[in-house]
Every structure is written in C-alpha cells, then in structure tokens.
Amino acid sequence: MPTFVCPASGKGKRLLSCEDAPEEGVIRVPYDRLSADALEGIIEDFVSREGTDYGMEEYSFDDKKSQVMAQIRKGKVVVLFDPFAETCHLVLADQVPSGL
C-alpha cells in the first residue's frame, strides 16, 4: 500500500510501502486528532497515487476521496506516522501489527 509525505511537513523521503518503514517508532494516529485539512491532504495524496480504475464504473476524484474517508471512519483504514521518515501512511487496519 502506498505511503506519503505528510502535507504538513513537506519533507522527508517517500517510502514505497509500509513494509519499508521501521515498525519501531511508527505511531498510529487517530484520524479525528488530525485537522480536517491535514486529513484531506493525506487522503487526496493517496487517491491521486491510486492509479487507474479497472472496474465497470469510473469514480470521480471526490467519490474516491469519500470512499477512503468512509473506510477510515469505519476503522478499516488507519493513519500511521513515521517520525523518522516524516511520512504518513494510509494502511488497511488488518495489516497493522498488533501494538500499534
């Protein structure tokens, strides 16, 4: 799953996947603790990197953002922050190691 530089920091290296991030120091961030702008930036970055639709129906950028937000609200997707790389990650909740 792609990971992204947090819009707030604007720096740090980009990681290809959460597996590349060291588990030590990675912090699970409750989405409701982020500002609306920060969360929207993370979601927009994720959606813009998602790639091409291959389904029967194409979804608009706003529809995709809404779908990701719905998954976050349901707890299916979580936000992780790696303070060493200064990156944010949107990760499927069932792929997050226990204890994070």
mmCIF file of N, CA and C in Angstrom:
data_model
loop_
_atom_site.group_PDB
_atom_site.id
_atom_site.type_symbol
_atom_site.label_atom_id
_atom_site.label_comp_id
_atom_site.label_asym_id
_atom_site.label_seq_id
_atom_site.Cartn_x
_atom_site.Cartn_y
_atom_site.Cartn_z
ATOM 1 N N MET A 1 0.847 -1.166 0.000
ATOM 2 C CA MET A 1 0.000 0.000 0.000
ATOM 3 C C MET A 1 0.891 1.227 0.000
ATOM 4 N N PRO A 2 0.603 2.216 -0.858
ATOM 5 C CA PRO A 2 1.434 3.405 -0.937
ATOM 6 C C PRO A 2 1.451 4.190 0.366
ATOM 7 N N THR A 3 2.532 4.917 0.555
ATOM 8 C CA THR A 3 2.644 5.803 1.703
ATOM 9 C C THR A 3 3.063 7.175 1.217
ATOM 10 N N PHE A 4 2.890 8.173 2.041
ATOM 11 C CA PHE A 4 3.018 9.529 1.553
ATOM 12 C C PHE A 4 3.694 10.442 2.549
ATOM 13 N N VAL A 5 4.343 11.455 2.040
ATOM 14 C CA VAL A 5 4.878 12.505 2.885
ATOM 15 C C VAL A 5 3.701 13.295 3.427
ATOM 16 N N CYS A 6 3.703 13.555 4.709
ATOM 17 C CA CYS A 6 2.629 14.344 5.313
ATOM 18 C C CYS A 6 2.630 15.736 4.710
ATOM 19 N N PRO A 7 1.469 16.234 4.310
ATOM 20 C CA PRO A 7 1.404 17.570 3.743
ATOM 21 C C PRO A 7 1.952 18.635 4.687
ATOM 22 N N ALA A 8 1.806 18.434 5.980
ATOM 23 C CA ALA A 8 2.244 19.440 6.940
ATOM 24 C C ALA A 8 3.758 19.602 6.934
ATOM 25 N N SER A 9 4.493 18.516 6.753
ATOM 26 C CA SER A 9 5.948 18.614 6.833
ATOM 27 C C SER A 9 6.571 18.965 5.489
ATOM 28 N N GLY A 10 6.015 18.403 4.423
ATOM 29 C CA GLY A 10 6.533 18.687 3.102
ATOM 30 C C GLY A 10 7.959 18.205 2.875
ATOM 31 N N LYS A 11 8.493 17.424 3.788
ATOM 32 C CA LYS A 11 9.857 16.940 3.622
ATOM 33 C C LYS A 11 9.932 15.483 4.033
ATOM 34 N N GLY A 12 11.098 14.923 3.914
ATOM 35 C CA GLY A 12 11.271 13.517 4.266
ATOM 36 C C GLY A 12 11.239 12.669 3.010
ATOM 37 N N LYS A 13 11.826 11.491 3.091
ATOM 38 C CA LYS A 13 11.828 10.640 1.908
ATOM 39 C C LYS A 13 10.489 9.933 1.771
ATOM 40 N N ARG A 14 10.146 9.637 0.570
ATOM 41 C CA ARG A 14 8.908 8.901 0.306
ATOM 42 C C ARG A 14 9.231 7.411 0.354
ATOM 43 N N LEU A 15 8.388 6.679 1.023
ATOM 44 C CA LEU A 15 8.559 5.236 1.109
ATOM 45 C C LEU A 15 7.618 4.567 0.131
ATOM 46 N N LEU A 16 8.025 3.440 -0.399
ATOM 47 C CA LEU A 16 7.193 2.737 -1.366
ATOM 48 C C LEU A 16 6.062 1.982 -0.708
ATOM 49 N N SER A 17 6.295 1.466 0.473
ATOM 50 C CA SER A 17 5.245 0.719 1.146
ATOM 51 C C SER A 17 5.480 0.762 2.639
ATOM 52 N N CYS A 18 4.442 0.423 3.390
ATOM 53 C CA CYS A 18 4.557 0.440 4.837
ATOM 54 C C CYS A 18 5.590 -0.580 5.306
ATOM 55 N N GLU A 19 5.809 -1.632 4.523
ATOM 56 C CA GLU A 19 6.790 -2.638 4.904
ATOM 57 C C GLU A 19 8.193 -2.041 4.934
ATOM 58 N N ASP A 20 8.413 -0.941 4.182
ATOM 59 C CA ASP A 20 9.716 -0.293 4.165
ATOM 60 C C ASP A 20 9.954 0.550 5.411
ATOM 61 N N ALA A 21 8.896 0.865 6.139
ATOM 62 C CA ALA A 21 9.013 1.722 7.317
ATOM 63 C C ALA A 21 9.379 0.883 8.530
ATOM 64 N N PRO A 22 10.287 1.377 9.349
ATOM 65 C CA PRO A 22 10.595 0.626 10.562
ATOM 66 C C PRO A 22 9.406 0.654 11.505
ATOM 67 N N GLU A 23 9.059 -0.520 12.057
ATOM 68 C CA GLU A 23 7.925 -0.566 12.975
ATOM 69 C C GLU A 23 8.222 0.211 14.249
ATOM 70 N N GLU A 24 9.478 0.202 14.673
ATOM 71 C CA GLU A 24 9.835 0.911 15.892
ATOM 72 C C GLU A 24 9.689 2.411 15.653
ATOM 73 N N GLY A 25 8.909 3.051 16.463
ATOM 74 C CA GLY A 25 8.712 4.484 16.344
ATOM 75 C C GLY A 25 7.496 4.884 15.537
ATOM 76 N N VAL A 26 6.925 3.970 14.754
ATOM 77 C CA VAL A 26 5.732 4.293 13.972
ATOM 78 C C VAL A 26 4.565 4.477 14.928
ATOM 79 N N ILE A 27 3.799 5.532 14.704
ATOM 80 C CA ILE A 27 2.711 5.908 15.602
ATOM 81 C C ILE A 27 1.383 5.812 14.867
ATOM 82 N N ARG A 28 0.417 5.167 15.491
ATOM 83 C CA ARG A 28 -0.944 5.147 14.948
ATOM 84 C C ARG A 28 -1.609 6.455 15.368
ATOM 85 N N VAL A 29 -2.151 7.180 14.403
ATOM 86 C CA VAL A 29 -2.749 8.484 14.667
ATOM 87 C C VAL A 29 -4.260 8.384 14.493
ATOM 88 N N PRO A 30 -5.029 8.594 15.548
ATOM 89 C CA PRO A 30 -6.484 8.611 15.388
ATOM 90 C C PRO A 30 -6.866 9.717 14.393
ATOM 91 N N TYR A 31 -7.630 9.347 13.385
ATOM 92 C CA TYR A 31 -7.944 10.315 12.333
ATOM 93 C C TYR A 31 -8.638 11.556 12.874
ATOM 94 N N ASP A 32 -9.403 11.396 13.949
ATOM 95 C CA ASP A 32 -10.128 12.549 14.482
ATOM 96 C C ASP A 32 -9.224 13.490 15.276
ATOM 97 N N ARG A 33 -7.953 13.140 15.436
ATOM 98 C CA ARG A 33 -6.984 14.023 16.088
ATOM 99 C C ARG A 33 -6.266 14.907 15.067
ATOM 100 N N LEU A 34 -6.456 14.617 13.782
ATOM 101 C CA LEU A 34 -5.860 15.420 12.718
ATOM 102 C C LEU A 34 -6.788 16.567 12.360
ATOM 103 N N SER A 35 -6.219 17.667 11.908
ATOM 104 C CA SER A 35 -7.064 18.746 11.402
ATOM 105 C C SER A 35 -7.745 18.250 10.128
ATOM 106 N N ALA A 36 -8.869 18.854 9.810
ATOM 107 C CA ALA A 36 -9.601 18.471 8.595
ATOM 108 C C ALA A 36 -8.713 18.647 7.366
ATOM 109 N N ASP A 37 -7.936 19.724 7.336
ATOM 110 C CA ASP A 37 -7.058 19.980 6.191
ATOM 111 C C ASP A 37 -5.956 18.929 6.072
ATOM 112 N N ALA A 38 -5.362 18.544 7.198
ATOM 113 C CA ALA A 38 -4.296 17.534 7.159
ATOM 114 C C ALA A 38 -4.836 16.193 6.677
ATOM 115 N N LEU A 39 -5.982 15.778 7.218
ATOM 116 C CA LEU A 39 -6.569 14.503 6.808
ATOM 117 C C LEU A 39 -6.953 14.539 5.335
ATOM 118 N N GLU A 40 -7.532 15.636 4.903
ATOM 119 C CA GLU A 40 -7.906 15.748 3.495
ATOM 120 C C GLU A 40 -6.670 15.676 2.600
ATOM 121 N N GLY A 41 -5.581 16.300 3.023
ATOM 122 C CA GLY A 41 -4.348 16.246 2.241
ATOM 123 C C GLY A 41 -3.798 14.838 2.121
ATOM 124 N N ILE A 42 -3.847 14.088 3.210
ATOM 125 C CA ILE A 42 -3.372 12.700 3.192
ATOM 126 C C ILE A 42 -4.242 11.864 2.260
ATOM 127 N N ILE A 43 -5.560 12.052 2.358
ATOM 128 C CA ILE A 43 -6.487 11.300 1.505
ATOM 129 C C ILE A 43 -6.302 11.684 0.042
ATOM 130 N N GLU A 44 -6.191 12.981 -0.246
ATOM 131 C CA GLU A 44 -6.009 13.424 -1.631
ATOM 132 C C GLU A 44 -4.719 12.863 -2.218
ATOM 133 N N ASP A 45 -3.670 12.864 -1.431
ATOM 134 C CA ASP A 45 -2.406 12.312 -1.902
ATOM 135 C C ASP A 45 -2.557 10.825 -2.215
ATOM 136 N N PHE A 46 -3.232 10.100 -1.344
ATOM 137 C CA PHE A 46 -3.471 8.675 -1.560
ATOM 138 C C PHE A 46 -4.278 8.448 -2.837
ATOM 139 N N VAL A 47 -5.378 9.164 -2.978
ATOM 140 C CA VAL A 47 -6.262 8.969 -4.134
ATOM 141 C C VAL A 47 -5.543 9.330 -5.433
ATOM 142 N N SER A 48 -4.742 10.387 -5.414
ATOM 143 C CA SER A 48 -4.058 10.802 -6.640
ATOM 144 C C SER A 48 -2.985 9.800 -7.060
ATOM 145 N N ARG A 49 -2.503 8.988 -6.126
ATOM 146 C CA ARG A 49 -1.483 7.988 -6.439
ATOM 147 C C ARG A 49 -2.070 6.598 -6.663
ATOM 148 N N GLU A 50 -3.368 6.475 -6.477
ATOM 149 C CA GLU A 50 -4.006 5.167 -6.523
ATOM 150 C C GLU A 50 -3.857 4.485 -7.871
ATOM 151 N N GLY A 51 -3.893 5.220 -8.962
ATOM 152 C CA GLY A 51 -3.748 4.608 -10.280
ATOM 153 C C GLY A 51 -5.043 4.614 -11.061
ATOM 154 N N THR A 52 -5.092 3.776 -12.053
ATOM 155 C CA THR A 52 -6.202 3.722 -12.992
ATOM 156 C C THR A 52 -7.313 2.817 -12.487
ATOM 157 N N ASP A 53 -8.554 3.225 -12.784
ATOM 158 C CA ASP A 53 -9.701 2.372 -12.477
ATOM 159 C C ASP A 53 -9.774 1.256 -13.510
ATOM 160 N N TYR A 54 -10.045 0.057 -13.051
ATOM 161 C CA TYR A 54 -10.218 -1.067 -13.964
ATOM 162 C C TYR A 54 -11.590 -1.704 -13.810
ATOM 163 N N GLY A 55 -12.445 -1.107 -13.001
ATOM 164 C CA GLY A 55 -13.769 -1.657 -12.775
ATOM 165 C C GLY A 55 -14.737 -1.272 -13.877
ATOM 166 N N MET A 56 -15.959 -1.711 -13.715
ATOM 167 C CA MET A 56 -17.013 -1.422 -14.686
ATOM 168 C C MET A 56 -17.408 0.052 -14.643
ATOM 169 N N GLU A 57 -17.175 0.692 -13.522
ATOM 170 C CA GLU A 57 -17.624 2.063 -13.326
ATOM 171 C C GLU A 57 -16.438 2.925 -12.903
ATOM 172 N N GLU A 58 -16.305 4.102 -13.536
ATOM 173 C CA GLU A 58 -15.263 5.035 -13.119
ATOM 174 C C GLU A 58 -15.812 5.931 -12.030
ATOM 175 N N TYR A 59 -14.952 6.270 -11.070
ATOM 176 C CA TYR A 59 -15.350 7.141 -9.970
ATOM 177 C C TYR A 59 -14.581 8.450 -10.066
ATOM 178 N N SER A 60 -15.253 9.533 -9.712
ATOM 179 C CA SER A 60 -14.600 10.836 -9.713
ATOM 180 C C SER A 60 -13.599 10.905 -8.566
ATOM 181 N N PHE A 61 -12.719 11.886 -8.628
ATOM 182 C CA PHE A 61 -11.742 12.106 -7.563
ATOM 183 C C PHE A 61 -12.452 12.305 -6.230
ATOM 184 N N ASP A 62 -13.523 13.104 -6.225
ATOM 185 C CA ASP A 62 -14.271 13.353 -4.988
ATOM 186 C C ASP A 62 -14.952 12.087 -4.475
ATOM 187 N N ASP A 63 -15.468 11.261 -5.390
ATOM 188 C CA ASP A 63 -16.070 9.987 -4.973
ATOM 189 C C ASP A 63 -15.032 9.085 -4.313
ATOM 190 N N LYS A 64 -13.840 9.035 -4.903
ATOM 191 C CA LYS A 64 -12.777 8.210 -4.336
ATOM 192 C C LYS A 64 -12.377 8.719 -2.952
ATOM 193 N N LYS A 65 -12.277 10.052 -2.816
ATOM 194 C CA LYS A 65 -11.953 10.629 -1.503
ATOM 195 C C LYS A 65 -13.006 10.239 -0.478
ATOM 196 N N SER A 66 -14.266 10.296 -0.867
ATOM 197 C CA SER A 66 -15.360 9.928 0.041
ATOM 198 C C SER A 66 -15.281 8.460 0.435
ATOM 199 N N GLN A 67 -14.940 7.601 -0.521
ATOM 200 C CA GLN A 67 -14.826 6.174 -0.228
ATOM 201 C C GLN A 67 -13.696 5.902 0.765
ATOM 202 N N VAL A 68 -12.563 6.575 0.588
ATOM 203 C CA VAL A 68 -11.441 6.396 1.515
ATOM 204 C C VAL A 68 -11.825 6.910 2.896
ATOM 205 N N MET A 69 -12.466 8.074 2.957
ATOM 206 C CA MET A 69 -12.880 8.630 4.248
ATOM 207 C C MET A 69 -13.853 7.694 4.945
ATOM 208 N N ALA A 70 -14.768 7.093 4.201
ATOM 209 C CA ALA A 70 -15.722 6.148 4.793
ATOM 210 C C ALA A 70 -14.982 4.950 5.393
ATOM 211 N N GLN A 71 -13.961 4.462 4.702
ATOM 212 C CA GLN A 71 -13.185 3.335 5.228
ATOM 213 C C GLN A 71 -12.419 3.737 6.484
ATOM 214 N N ILE A 72 -11.938 4.967 6.523
ATOM 215 C CA ILE A 72 -11.243 5.461 7.721
ATOM 216 C C ILE A 72 -12.226 5.544 8.884
ATOM 217 N N ARG A 73 -13.389 6.121 8.645
ATOM 218 C CA ARG A 73 -14.399 6.258 9.713
ATOM 219 C C ARG A 73 -14.852 4.901 10.246
ATOM 220 N N LYS A 74 -14.928 3.904 9.378
ATOM 221 C CA LYS A 74 -15.356 2.557 9.794
ATOM 222 C C LYS A 74 -14.233 1.783 10.479
ATOM 223 N N GLY A 75 -13.039 2.342 10.477
ATOM 224 C CA GLY A 75 -11.909 1.663 11.099
ATOM 225 C C GLY A 75 -11.231 0.640 10.209
ATOM 226 N N LYS A 76 -11.584 0.605 8.933
ATOM 227 C CA LYS A 76 -10.971 -0.354 8.011
ATOM 228 C C LYS A 76 -9.604 0.119 7.524
ATOM 229 N N VAL A 77 -9.396 1.428 7.560
ATOM 230 C CA VAL A 77 -8.125 2.037 7.172
ATOM 231 C C VAL A 77 -7.678 2.935 8.313
ATOM 232 N N VAL A 78 -6.381 2.906 8.628
ATOM 233 C CA VAL A 78 -5.846 3.734 9.709
ATOM 234 C C VAL A 78 -4.715 4.608 9.179
ATOM 235 N N VAL A 79 -4.433 5.657 9.931
ATOM 236 C CA VAL A 79 -3.340 6.569 9.603
ATOM 237 C C VAL A 79 -2.164 6.233 10.515
ATOM 238 N N LEU A 80 -1.001 6.014 9.906
ATOM 239 C CA LEU A 80 0.226 5.802 10.658
ATOM 240 C C LEU A 80 1.190 6.930 10.327
ATOM 241 N N PHE A 81 2.008 7.306 11.312
ATOM 242 C CA PHE A 81 3.026 8.332 11.108
ATOM 243 C C PHE A 81 4.375 7.765 11.503
ATOM 244 N N ASP A 82 5.345 7.912 10.618
ATOM 245 C CA ASP A 82 6.715 7.500 10.892
ATOM 246 C C ASP A 82 7.527 8.760 11.167
ATOM 247 N N PRO A 83 7.855 9.029 12.439
ATOM 248 C CA PRO A 83 8.565 10.265 12.767
ATOM 249 C C PRO A 83 9.993 10.311 12.225
ATOM 250 N N PHE A 84 10.598 9.163 11.951
ATOM 251 C CA PHE A 84 11.960 9.147 11.422
ATOM 252 C C PHE A 84 11.984 9.599 9.968
ATOM 253 N N ALA A 85 11.058 9.101 9.174
ATOM 254 C CA ALA A 85 10.976 9.465 7.758
ATOM 255 C C ALA A 85 10.042 10.644 7.528
ATOM 256 N N GLU A 86 9.330 11.047 8.579
ATOM 257 C CA GLU A 86 8.340 12.126 8.498
ATOM 258 C C GLU A 86 7.325 11.853 7.394
ATOM 259 N N THR A 87 6.776 10.645 7.414
ATOM 260 C CA THR A 87 5.789 10.242 6.419
ATOM 261 C C THR A 87 4.518 9.758 7.096
ATOM 262 N N CYS A 88 3.415 9.949 6.387
ATOM 263 C CA CYS A 88 2.124 9.418 6.822
ATOM 264 C C CYS A 88 1.775 8.237 5.932
ATOM 265 N N HIS A 89 1.076 7.283 6.513
ATOM 266 C CA HIS A 89 0.698 6.075 5.792
ATOM 267 C C HIS A 89 -0.800 5.842 5.969
ATOM 268 N N LEU A 90 -1.498 5.527 4.900
ATOM 269 C CA LEU A 90 -2.859 5.001 4.990
ATOM 270 C C LEU A 90 -2.719 3.501 4.798
ATOM 271 N N VAL A 91 -3.126 2.744 5.809
ATOM 272 C CA VAL A 91 -2.890 1.305 5.814
ATOM 273 C C VAL A 91 -4.177 0.591 6.205
ATOM 274 N N LEU A 92 -4.435 -0.546 5.568
ATOM 275 C CA LEU A 92 -5.574 -1.360 5.982
ATOM 276 C C LEU A 92 -5.371 -1.775 7.433
ATOM 277 N N ALA A 93 -6.391 -1.610 8.241
ATOM 278 C CA ALA A 93 -6.290 -1.871 9.680
ATOM 279 C C ALA A 93 -5.841 -3.296 9.970
ATOM 280 N N ASP A 94 -6.293 -4.249 9.157
ATOM 281 C CA ASP A 94 -5.918 -5.639 9.428
ATOM 282 C C ASP A 94 -4.473 -5.954 9.040
ATOM 283 N N GLN A 95 -3.770 -4.998 8.440
ATOM 284 C CA GLN A 95 -2.361 -5.184 8.100
ATOM 285 C C GLN A 95 -1.423 -4.484 9.083
ATOM 286 N N VAL A 96 -1.996 -3.815 10.076
ATOM 287 C CA VAL A 96 -1.193 -3.099 11.067
ATOM 288 C C VAL A 96 -0.770 -4.082 12.151
ATOM 289 N N PRO A 97 0.519 -4.123 12.462
ATOM 290 C CA PRO A 97 0.975 -5.028 13.522
ATOM 291 C C PRO A 97 0.275 -4.724 14.844
ATOM 292 N N SER A 98 0.000 -5.755 15.607
ATOM 293 C CA SER A 98 -0.638 -5.535 16.900
ATOM 294 C C SER A 98 0.298 -4.698 17.764
ATOM 295 N N GLY A 99 -0.275 -3.861 18.572
ATOM 296 C CA GLY A 99 0.509 -2.988 19.425
ATOM 297 C C GLY A 99 0.695 -1.596 18.863
ATOM 298 N N LEU A 100 0.298 -1.387 17.618
ATOM 299 C CA LEU A 100 0.388 -0.037 17.043
ATOM 300 C C LEU A 100 -0.938 0.644 17.141
#
